mmCIF file of C-alpha atoms in Angstrom:
data_model
loop_
_atom_site.group_PDB
_atom_site.id
_atom_site.type_symbol
_atom_site.label_atom_id
_atom_site.label_comp_id
_atom_site.label_asym_id
_atom_site.label_seq_id
_atom_site.Cartn_x
_atom_site.Cartn_y
_atom_site.Cartn_z
ATOM 1 C CA MET A 536 -10.648 -24.354 -42.980
ATOM 2 C CA THR A 537 -9.838 -20.725 -42.269
ATOM 3 C CA PHE A 538 -13.458 -20.105 -43.077
ATOM 4 C CA SER A 539 -14.728 -22.635 -40.376
ATOM 5 C CA THR A 540 -12.072 -21.661 -37.907
ATOM 6 C CA ASP A 541 -12.812 -18.285 -37.879
ATOM 7 C CA VAL A 542 -16.828 -19.076 -37.737
ATOM 8 C CA HIS A 543 -16.521 -21.274 -34.915
ATOM 9 C CA ALA A 544 -14.230 -18.277 -33.045
ATOM 10 C CA GLN A 545 -17.064 -15.856 -33.947
ATOM 11 C CA GLY A 546 -19.805 -18.824 -32.716
ATOM 12 C CA GLU A 547 -18.297 -19.053 -29.375
ATOM 13 C CA ALA A 548 -17.962 -15.095 -29.149
ATOM 14 C CA ALA A 549 -21.725 -14.681 -29.792
ATOM 15 C CA ALA A 550 -22.723 -17.560 -27.246
ATOM 16 C CA ASP A 551 -20.107 -16.425 -24.648
ATOM 17 C CA PRO A 552 -20.069 -11.919 -25.255
ATOM 18 C CA PHE A 553 -19.005 -11.472 -21.230
ATOM 19 C CA GLY A 554 -16.675 -14.541 -21.018
ATOM 20 C CA GLU A 555 -18.534 -16.075 -18.236
ATOM 21 C CA ARG A 556 -17.579 -19.604 -19.361
ATOM 22 C CA VAL A 557 -13.848 -18.227 -19.035
ATOM 23 C CA ARG A 558 -12.392 -20.554 -15.766
ATOM 24 C CA PRO A 559 -9.707 -19.954 -13.703
ATOM 25 C CA THR A 560 -7.387 -22.865 -13.475
ATOM 26 C CA ILE A 561 -4.836 -21.481 -10.823
ATOM 27 C CA SER A 562 -5.655 -20.055 -7.827
ATOM 28 C CA VAL A 563 -3.061 -18.873 -5.001
ATOM 29 C CA ARG A 564 -4.119 -18.031 -1.296
ATOM 30 C CA ARG A 565 -2.490 -14.977 1.422
ATOM 31 C CA GLN A 566 -3.566 -13.604 4.199
ATOM 32 C CA ILE A 567 -3.088 -9.597 3.145
ATOM 33 C CA LEU A 568 -4.427 -6.818 6.135
ATOM 34 C CA GLY A 569 -5.578 -9.296 8.284
ATOM 35 C CA GLY A 570 -7.976 -11.035 5.598
ATOM 36 C CA ARG A 571 -8.147 -13.875 3.660
ATOM 37 C CA PHE A 572 -7.503 -13.456 0.478
ATOM 38 C CA ARG A 573 -7.754 -16.131 -3.089
ATOM 39 C CA PHE A 574 -6.132 -15.031 -5.822
ATOM 40 C CA GLU A 575 -7.394 -16.800 -9.184
ATOM 41 C CA SER A 576 -6.339 -16.712 -12.834
ATOM 42 C CA ASP A 577 -5.718 -18.827 -16.246
ATOM 43 C CA SER A 578 -2.450 -16.686 -16.190
ATOM 44 C CA ALA A 579 0.444 -17.816 -14.281
ATOM 45 C CA ASP A 580 2.003 -13.955 -15.608
ATOM 46 C CA LEU A 581 -0.684 -12.244 -13.113
ATOM 47 C CA LEU A 582 -0.440 -14.668 -10.500
ATOM 48 C CA ASP A 583 4.029 -13.971 -10.442
ATOM 49 C CA LEU A 584 2.745 -10.743 -10.099
ATOM 50 C CA VAL A 585 0.847 -11.254 -7.308
ATOM 51 C CA ASP A 586 3.701 -13.187 -5.327
ATOM 52 C CA ALA A 587 5.849 -9.990 -6.430
ATOM 53 C CA ALA A 588 3.531 -8.459 -3.284
ATOM 54 C CA TYR A 589 2.070 -10.175 -1.156
ATOM 55 C CA ALA A 590 4.760 -13.522 -0.748
ATOM 56 C CA GLY A 591 6.602 -13.784 1.795
ATOM 57 C CA LEU A 592 4.932 -11.317 4.001
ATOM 58 C CA PRO A 593 3.951 -12.138 8.064
ATOM 59 C CA GLU A 594 0.661 -13.255 7.601
ATOM 60 C CA HIS A 595 -1.234 -10.257 9.993
ATOM 61 C CA ARG A 596 -4.692 -11.489 11.958
ATOM 62 C CA PHE A 597 -6.625 -9.760 13.985
ATOM 63 C CA SER A 598 -8.802 -10.868 16.556
ATOM 64 C CA THR A 599 -12.247 -11.622 14.636
ATOM 65 C CA VAL A 600 -12.136 -14.234 12.138
ATOM 66 C CA ALA A 601 -12.277 -12.634 8.330
ATOM 67 C CA PRO A 602 -13.699 -13.269 5.404
ATOM 68 C CA GLU A 603 -12.554 -14.409 2.369
ATOM 69 C CA PHE A 604 -12.207 -12.503 -0.368
ATOM 70 C CA ARG A 605 -11.830 -13.692 -3.572
ATOM 71 C CA ILE A 606 -10.289 -12.452 -7.211
ATOM 72 C CA GLU A 607 -10.000 -13.144 -10.557
ATOM 73 C CA LEU A 608 -7.446 -11.838 -12.652
ATOM 74 C CA ARG A 609 -7.902 -11.757 -16.156
ATOM 75 C CA LEU A 610 -5.118 -11.234 -19.027
ATOM 76 C CA LEU A 611 -6.448 -10.138 -22.697
ATOM 77 C CA PRO A 612 -5.101 -9.981 -25.528
ATOM 78 C CA ARG A 613 -4.472 -6.926 -27.534
ATOM 79 C CA GLU A 614 -4.328 -6.032 -31.017
ATOM 80 C CA ALA A 615 -2.831 -2.549 -30.894
ATOM 81 C CA ALA A 616 0.388 -2.453 -32.011
ATOM 82 C CA ALA A 617 1.639 0.732 -30.571
ATOM 83 C CA THR A 618 4.269 0.426 -27.240
ATOM 84 C CA ARG A 619 3.075 2.634 -23.970
ATOM 85 C CA THR A 620 5.955 4.348 -22.653
ATOM 86 C CA THR A 621 3.473 5.259 -19.508
ATOM 87 C CA PRO A 622 -0.129 3.799 -18.915
ATOM 88 C CA PRO A 623 -3.238 5.982 -18.558
ATOM 89 C CA PRO A 624 -3.972 6.381 -15.059
ATOM 90 C CA VAL A 625 -6.732 5.287 -13.232
ATOM 91 C CA ARG A 626 -10.099 6.886 -13.545
ATOM 92 C CA THR A 627 -11.807 6.215 -10.339
ATOM 93 C CA GLN A 628 -16.268 5.631 -10.274
ATOM 94 C CA ALA A 629 -18.703 4.093 -7.828
ATOM 95 C CA GLY A 630 -22.354 3.390 -8.119
ATOM 96 C CA ALA A 631 -25.168 0.332 -7.835
ATOM 97 C CA GLY A 632 -22.510 -1.344 -4.641
ATOM 98 C CA LEU A 633 -19.860 -1.567 -7.619
ATOM 99 C CA LEU A 634 -15.703 0.208 -6.976
ATOM 100 C CA CYS A 635 -14.411 0.510 -10.441
ATOM 101 C CA GLY A 636 -11.138 1.775 -11.614
ATOM 102 C CA MET A 637 -10.312 1.871 -15.031
ATOM 103 C CA MET A 638 -6.743 2.678 -17.114
ATOM 104 C CA ASP A 639 -8.742 1.570 -20.664
ATOM 105 C CA GLU A 640 -10.839 -0.749 -22.305
ATOM 106 C CA ALA A 641 -9.079 -3.739 -21.694
ATOM 107 C CA ASN A 642 -7.251 -2.457 -18.642
ATOM 108 C CA TYR A 643 -9.525 -2.013 -15.415
ATOM 109 C CA VAL A 644 -10.870 -3.244 -11.562
ATOM 110 C CA VAL A 645 -14.234 -4.370 -10.792
ATOM 111 C CA LEU A 646 -15.192 -4.289 -6.682
ATOM 112 C CA VAL A 647 -18.662 -5.481 -5.044
ATOM 113 C CA PRO A 648 -16.845 -4.972 -1.443
ATOM 114 C CA ALA A 649 -20.629 -6.114 -0.289
ATOM 115 C CA HIS A 650 -19.669 -9.511 -1.889
ATOM 116 C CA HIS A 651 -15.879 -9.255 -1.261
ATOM 117 C CA ARG A 652 -15.368 -10.381 -4.873
ATOM 118 C CA GLY A 653 -12.986 -8.469 -6.908
ATOM 119 C CA LEU A 654 -12.247 -8.784 -11.068
ATOM 120 C CA VAL A 655 -9.244 -7.575 -12.152
ATOM 121 C CA VAL A 656 -8.591 -7.367 -15.867
ATOM 122 C CA VAL A 657 -5.095 -7.075 -17.503
ATOM 123 C CA SER A 658 -4.456 -6.709 -21.494
ATOM 124 C CA GLN A 659 -1.055 -8.512 -22.849
ATOM 125 C CA ASP A 660 1.047 -5.533 -23.799
ATOM 126 C CA MET A 661 0.902 -4.466 -20.036
ATOM 127 C CA LEU A 662 2.835 -7.612 -18.588
ATOM 128 C CA ALA A 663 5.356 -4.737 -20.041
ATOM 129 C CA HIS A 664 5.030 -2.670 -16.761
ATOM 130 C CA PRO A 665 4.871 -4.692 -14.004
ATOM 131 C CA TYR A 666 4.962 -1.920 -11.395
ATOM 132 C CA HIS A 667 1.567 -0.107 -12.965
ATOM 133 C CA VAL A 668 -0.355 -2.962 -13.074
ATOM 134 C CA ARG A 669 0.560 -4.994 -9.411
ATOM 135 C CA TYR A 670 0.524 -0.884 -7.984
ATOM 136 C CA GLU A 671 -2.548 0.331 -9.995
ATOM 137 C CA LEU A 672 -4.333 -2.541 -10.334
ATOM 138 C CA ILE A 673 -4.122 -5.606 -8.175
ATOM 139 C CA GLU A 674 -3.185 -3.922 -4.875
ATOM 140 C CA PHE A 675 -5.700 -0.991 -5.132
ATOM 141 C CA ALA A 676 -8.711 -3.829 -5.196
ATOM 142 C CA VAL A 677 -6.331 -5.794 -2.062
ATOM 143 C CA PHE A 678 -6.771 -2.495 -0.796
ATOM 144 C CA MET A 679 -10.241 -1.595 -1.186
ATOM 145 C CA LEU A 680 -11.725 -4.551 -0.477
ATOM 146 C CA ALA A 681 -9.559 -5.096 2.858
ATOM 147 C CA ALA A 682 -10.590 -1.659 3.959
ATOM 148 C CA ARG A 683 -14.708 -1.666 3.234
ATOM 149 C CA GLY A 684 -14.812 -5.154 4.047
ATOM 150 C CA LEU A 685 -12.562 -5.474 7.572
ATOM 151 C CA GLY A 686 -13.699 -2.304 8.366
ATOM 152 C CA LEU A 687 -10.639 -0.569 8.509
ATOM 153 C CA VAL A 688 -9.531 2.816 7.928
ATOM 154 C CA PRO A 689 -6.793 3.566 5.345
ATOM 155 C CA LEU A 690 -4.103 6.013 5.756
ATOM 156 C CA HIS A 691 -1.715 7.613 3.317
ATOM 157 C CA GLY A 692 0.795 7.102 5.552
ATOM 158 C CA ALA A 693 4.322 4.865 7.194
ATOM 159 C CA CYS A 694 4.523 2.936 10.066
ATOM 160 C CA ILE A 695 7.520 1.973 12.491
ATOM 161 C CA GLY A 696 7.603 0.378 15.745
ATOM 162 C CA HIS A 697 9.314 -2.055 18.364
ATOM 163 C CA GLU A 698 8.259 -4.559 20.203
ATOM 164 C CA GLY A 699 4.436 -4.413 19.216
ATOM 165 C CA ARG A 700 3.924 -0.620 19.716
ATOM 166 C CA GLY A 701 3.927 1.725 16.475
ATOM 167 C CA VAL A 702 3.984 5.643 15.265
ATOM 168 C CA LEU A 703 1.829 6.361 12.563
ATOM 169 C CA LEU A 704 3.867 8.707 9.771
ATOM 170 C CA LEU A 705 1.679 11.298 8.079
ATOM 171 C CA GLY A 706 2.106 14.137 6.336
ATOM 172 C CA ALA A 707 2.843 15.689 2.555
ATOM 173 C CA SER A 708 4.341 13.938 -0.038
ATOM 174 C CA GLY A 709 8.185 14.516 -0.314
ATOM 175 C CA ALA A 710 8.062 15.871 3.323
ATOM 176 C CA GLY A 711 10.532 12.370 4.277
ATOM 177 C CA LYS A 712 8.376 9.419 5.287
ATOM 178 C CA SER A 713 10.063 6.900 3.702
ATOM 179 C CA THR A 714 13.389 8.262 4.212
ATOM 180 C CA LEU A 715 12.140 7.902 8.060
ATOM 181 C CA ALA A 716 11.315 4.939 7.612
ATOM 182 C CA LEU A 717 13.992 4.021 5.865
ATOM 183 C CA HIS A 718 16.210 4.856 8.666
ATOM 184 C CA GLY A 719 13.483 3.213 11.293
ATOM 185 C CA LEU A 720 14.278 -0.129 9.755
ATOM 186 C CA LEU A 721 18.240 0.733 9.875
ATOM 187 C CA ASP A 722 17.919 1.086 13.879
ATOM 188 C CA GLY A 723 16.065 -1.991 14.567
ATOM 189 C CA MET A 724 12.785 -1.012 14.060
ATOM 190 C CA ASP A 725 9.625 -3.273 13.096
ATOM 191 C CA PHE A 726 8.835 -1.860 9.191
ATOM 192 C CA LEU A 727 5.206 -2.227 9.077
ATOM 193 C CA ALA A 728 4.888 -0.053 5.750
ATOM 194 C CA GLU A 729 5.942 2.936 4.048
ATOM 195 C CA ASP A 730 2.763 4.356 1.969
ATOM 196 C CA GLY A 731 -0.197 2.604 3.256
ATOM 197 C CA VAL A 732 -1.520 2.052 6.422
ATOM 198 C CA PHE A 733 -5.160 -0.034 7.106
ATOM 199 C CA VAL A 734 -5.917 0.638 10.988
ATOM 200 C CA GLN A 735 -8.228 -0.720 13.306
ATOM 201 C CA PRO A 736 -10.824 2.422 14.845
ATOM 202 C CA ASP A 737 -12.028 1.068 17.872
ATOM 203 C CA ASN A 738 -8.450 -1.043 19.657
ATOM 204 C CA LEU A 739 -6.016 1.291 16.606
ATOM 205 C CA LEU A 740 -4.564 -1.934 15.577
ATOM 206 C CA ALA A 741 -2.200 -0.916 11.906
ATOM 207 C CA THR A 742 -1.613 -3.480 9.447
ATOM 208 C CA GLY A 743 0.354 -2.649 5.793
ATOM 209 C CA VAL A 744 2.103 -4.720 3.179
ATOM 210 C CA ALA A 745 5.966 -4.730 3.987
ATOM 211 C CA ASN A 746 6.977 -5.184 0.351
ATOM 212 C CA TYR A 747 8.498 -2.573 -0.882
ATOM 213 C CA LEU A 748 10.825 0.607 0.182
ATOM 214 C CA HIS A 749 10.342 3.493 -2.161
ATOM 215 C CA VAL A 750 13.113 6.289 -1.833
ATOM 216 C CA LYS A 751 14.707 9.385 -3.719
ATOM 217 C CA GLU A 752 18.419 9.135 -4.872
ATOM 218 C CA ASP A 753 19.156 11.944 -2.445
ATOM 219 C CA VAL A 754 18.826 9.921 0.755
ATOM 220 C CA LEU A 755 21.953 7.955 -0.083
ATOM 221 C CA ARG A 756 24.317 10.785 1.267
ATOM 222 C CA PHE A 757 23.053 9.922 4.623
ATOM 223 C CA LEU A 758 23.746 6.525 3.979
ATOM 224 C CA ASP A 759 26.767 5.085 5.710
ATOM 225 C CA ASP A 760 26.505 1.453 5.197
ATOM 226 C CA ASN A 761 28.025 0.480 2.048
ATOM 227 C CA VAL A 762 25.659 -3.035 2.015
ATOM 228 C CA THR A 763 22.480 -0.899 2.419
ATOM 229 C CA ARG A 764 24.070 1.665 -0.123
ATOM 230 C CA ALA A 765 24.125 -0.970 -2.776
ATOM 231 C CA TRP A 766 21.158 -2.746 -2.029
ATOM 232 C CA ILE A 767 19.208 0.478 -3.138
ATOM 233 C CA GLU A 768 20.901 1.248 -5.830
ATOM 234 C CA GLY A 769 20.311 -2.089 -7.875
ATOM 235 C CA SER A 770 16.843 -2.137 -6.841
ATOM 236 C CA PRO A 771 14.720 -1.482 -9.882
ATOM 237 C CA VAL A 772 14.503 2.450 -10.536
ATOM 238 C CA ILE A 773 10.256 3.530 -10.722
ATOM 239 C CA HIS A 774 8.255 6.826 -11.535
ATOM 240 C CA ARG A 775 5.402 8.255 -9.998
ATOM 241 C CA ARG A 776 2.698 9.467 -11.693
ATOM 242 C CA SER A 777 3.723 13.156 -9.970
ATOM 243 C CA GLY A 778 6.933 12.437 -12.246
ATOM 244 C CA VAL A 779 9.274 11.024 -9.570
ATOM 245 C CA ALA A 780 11.540 8.795 -9.915
ATOM 246 C CA LYS A 781 12.078 6.050 -6.863
ATOM 247 C CA PHE A 782 13.962 3.371 -6.580
ATOM 248 C CA GLU A 783 11.996 0.633 -5.266
ATOM 249 C CA ALA A 784 13.836 -2.360 -3.196
ATOM 250 C CA ASP A 785 12.533 -4.888 -2.190
ATOM 251 C CA LEU A 786 12.426 -5.413 1.505
ATOM 252 C CA ARG A 787 12.333 -9.045 1.381
ATOM 253 C CA GLU A 788 15.757 -9.276 0.380
ATOM 254 C CA GLY A 789 17.304 -9.861 4.111
ATOM 255 C CA ALA A 790 16.723 -5.878 4.735
ATOM 256 C CA GLY A 791 13.432 -5.616 5.861
ATOM 257 C CA ARG A 792 12.055 -6.383 9.897
ATOM 258 C CA PRO A 793 8.167 -6.514 9.234
ATOM 259 C CA PRO A 794 6.744 -7.495 12.882
ATOM 260 C CA PRO A 795 4.748 -10.721 13.091
ATOM 261 C CA ALA A 796 1.192 -9.242 13.959
ATOM 262 C CA PRO A 797 -0.584 -5.566 13.661
ATOM 263 C CA LEU A 798 1.273 -3.336 15.603
ATOM 264 C CA ARG A 799 -0.545 -0.977 18.521
ATOM 265 C CA LEU A 800 -0.707 2.830 17.285
ATOM 266 C CA ALA A 801 0.743 4.700 20.599
ATOM 267 C CA GLY A 802 0.795 8.136 18.584
ATOM 268 C CA ALA A 803 1.226 9.319 15.308
ATOM 269 C CA VAL A 804 4.215 12.187 14.243
ATOM 270 C CA VAL A 805 2.822 14.921 11.423
ATOM 271 C CA VAL A 806 6.658 14.811 9.351
ATOM 272 C CA SER A 807 7.017 18.444 8.659
ATOM 273 C CA ALA A 808 10.075 19.626 6.063
ATOM 274 C CA GLU A 809 11.055 22.153 8.212
ATOM 275 C CA THR A 810 14.153 21.961 10.085
ATOM 276 C CA ALA A 811 14.684 22.316 13.564
ATOM 277 C CA PRO A 812 16.433 25.547 14.618
ATOM 278 C CA ASP A 813 17.445 22.858 17.522
ATOM 279 C CA SER A 814 18.230 19.515 17.330
ATOM 280 C CA SER A 815 17.759 17.841 20.312
ATOM 281 C CA ARG A 816 14.197 19.452 20.104
ATOM 282 C CA LEU A 817 12.417 17.974 17.012
ATOM 283 C CA LEU A 818 9.104 17.463 18.425
ATOM 284 C CA ARG A 819 5.935 19.306 19.913
ATOM 285 C CA ARG A 820 2.943 17.835 20.668
ATOM 286 C CA LEU A 821 -0.452 19.274 18.821
ATOM 287 C CA PRO A 822 -3.278 21.075 20.884
ATOM 288 C CA TRP A 823 -6.332 18.700 20.190
ATOM 289 C CA GLU A 824 -8.310 21.693 18.997
ATOM 290 C CA GLN A 825 -5.415 21.489 15.748
ATOM 291 C CA VAL A 826 -6.194 18.013 15.282
ATOM 292 C CA PRO A 827 -9.113 16.781 14.234
ATOM 293 C CA ALA A 828 -9.148 19.640 11.487
ATOM 294 C CA LEU A 829 -5.099 18.758 10.611
ATOM 295 C CA LEU A 830 -5.819 14.732 10.441
ATOM 296 C CA ALA A 831 -8.655 15.810 7.976
ATOM 297 C CA VAL A 832 -6.548 17.904 5.557
ATOM 298 C CA ASP A 833 -4.261 15.394 6.097
ATOM 299 C CA GLN A 834 -5.733 12.247 4.865
ATOM 300 C CA PRO A 835 -9.258 13.786 2.765
ATOM 301 C CA TYR A 836 -9.993 9.802 1.741
ATOM 302 C CA ALA A 837 -10.080 8.432 4.863
ATOM 303 C CA ALA A 838 -12.030 11.251 6.527
ATOM 304 C CA GLY A 839 -15.133 10.232 4.616
ATOM 305 C CA GLN A 840 -14.773 6.681 5.399
ATOM 306 C CA PRO A 841 -16.686 4.749 8.409
ATOM 307 C CA GLY A 842 -14.874 4.706 11.655
ATOM 308 C CA TRP A 843 -12.557 8.217 11.148
ATOM 309 C CA ASP A 844 -14.436 9.997 13.831
ATOM 310 C CA ARG A 845 -14.010 7.066 16.078
ATOM 311 C CA PHE A 846 -10.013 6.779 14.880
ATOM 312 C CA VAL A 847 -9.486 10.543 15.409
ATOM 313 C CA HIS A 848 -10.985 10.314 19.447
ATOM 314 C CA ARG A 849 -8.693 7.616 19.908
ATOM 315 C CA LEU A 850 -5.302 8.562 18.189
ATOM 316 C CA GLY A 851 -6.078 12.120 19.297
ATOM 317 C CA GLY A 852 -5.858 10.440 23.378
ATOM 318 C CA LEU A 853 -2.555 9.016 22.334
ATOM 319 C CA GLY A 854 -1.181 12.361 21.044
ATOM 320 C CA VAL A 855 -0.481 13.914 17.745
ATOM 321 C CA TYR A 856 2.706 15.761 17.404
ATOM 322 C CA GLU A 857 4.383 17.540 14.393
ATOM 323 C CA LEU A 858 8.175 16.513 13.495
ATOM 324 C CA ARG A 859 10.819 18.816 12.016
ATOM 325 C CA ARG A 860 14.006 17.615 10.543
ATOM 326 C CA GLY A 861 17.369 17.538 12.133
ATOM 327 C CA ARG A 862 20.921 17.667 10.806
ATOM 328 C CA HIS A 863 20.228 13.698 9.969
ATOM 329 C CA PRO A 864 17.329 11.405 9.914
ATOM 330 C CA GLN A 865 18.750 9.602 12.647
ATOM 331 C CA ASP A 866 18.235 12.986 15.250
ATOM 332 C CA ALA A 867 14.297 11.618 14.285
ATOM 333 C CA ILE A 868 14.299 8.164 14.964
ATOM 334 C CA ALA A 869 15.755 9.168 18.152
ATOM 335 C CA ALA A 870 12.732 11.616 18.850
ATOM 336 C CA LEU A 871 10.263 8.586 17.624
ATOM 337 C CA ARG A 872 12.788 6.187 19.824
ATOM 338 C CA ALA A 873 11.523 8.773 22.772
ATOM 339 C CA LEU A 874 7.606 8.816 21.990
ATOM 340 C CA LEU A 875 7.281 4.587 21.866
ATOM 341 C CA ALA A 876 9.074 4.171 25.223
ATOM 342 C CA ALA A 877 6.430 3.099 27.168
ATOM 343 C CA GLY A 878 4.815 6.255 29.333
ATOM 344 C CA VAL A 879 5.760 9.257 27.036
ATOM 345 C CA ILE A 880 3.319 9.715 24.025
ATOM 346 C CA GLY A 881 -0.122 10.433 26.258
ATOM 347 C CA ARG A 882 1.086 12.501 28.779
#
């Protein structure tokens, strides 16, 4: 009987070596970054990670009709008994109209942007690392397809706003973008995104995924609200590839204020780690001559994408500022609120 079963299994593998006859049994639809996404899988565990990333978020839409993006999620068995401490980093490659991101032979992403399709393959043992699967494989697929399929400029940065207008927060890792986003949230501002912002270059409408806030422990010293402190301290701790440990606080647990629609950018701020000598003068507008080169250095990937020149020209017309640190993050929030006030940005 064992011999017959093995022969039968080998025959099935020989007849379908690429797994083309595998048919996902469950599908989930989500409106993300202005696009319509359909996730298909026969694994409830993988679809749970989709929900962990995108359930409960406002459904952002642009004025144009968005195409449908389809992502198949496939779970593979893993024979290796070794336990992973840290998954291998994602290596990227492109060619023949494909975009690929690979951890190893059983954990990878293949995207066909021209056809709005993607395949995410995950091994069973990788489910022990849900953050890496969600952030580096599933969200990678969504971000790449949305940016290419909708013509969005993908930015590494944060965005907060008020009454439909937003300010883009740029700057090097560790400059304090997430800290500012948190304090803007606590001050009643809308929280669009803290790590990835996607912008239509012609009208500067910005969208993002307001699912998680990632902050280091040292941020807690500025928090006077015990409820907020308990929320963050009770959140899981994730480790970035750089080795930095951060709390991953779910914004959908009542603390978040995601805007119901994309925000129209009113300008951008480059967050500096430098402390200002006067907390009442944290901002200075950068001369236009400096802006294109500064933005290209800050956003090397986006600078090579279609729409970048239009985005820079439109943004520079509104105003790009440097923001230095004050005595307390709330000083910076006050400065950002002033920028968002009607008639201030662009002068």
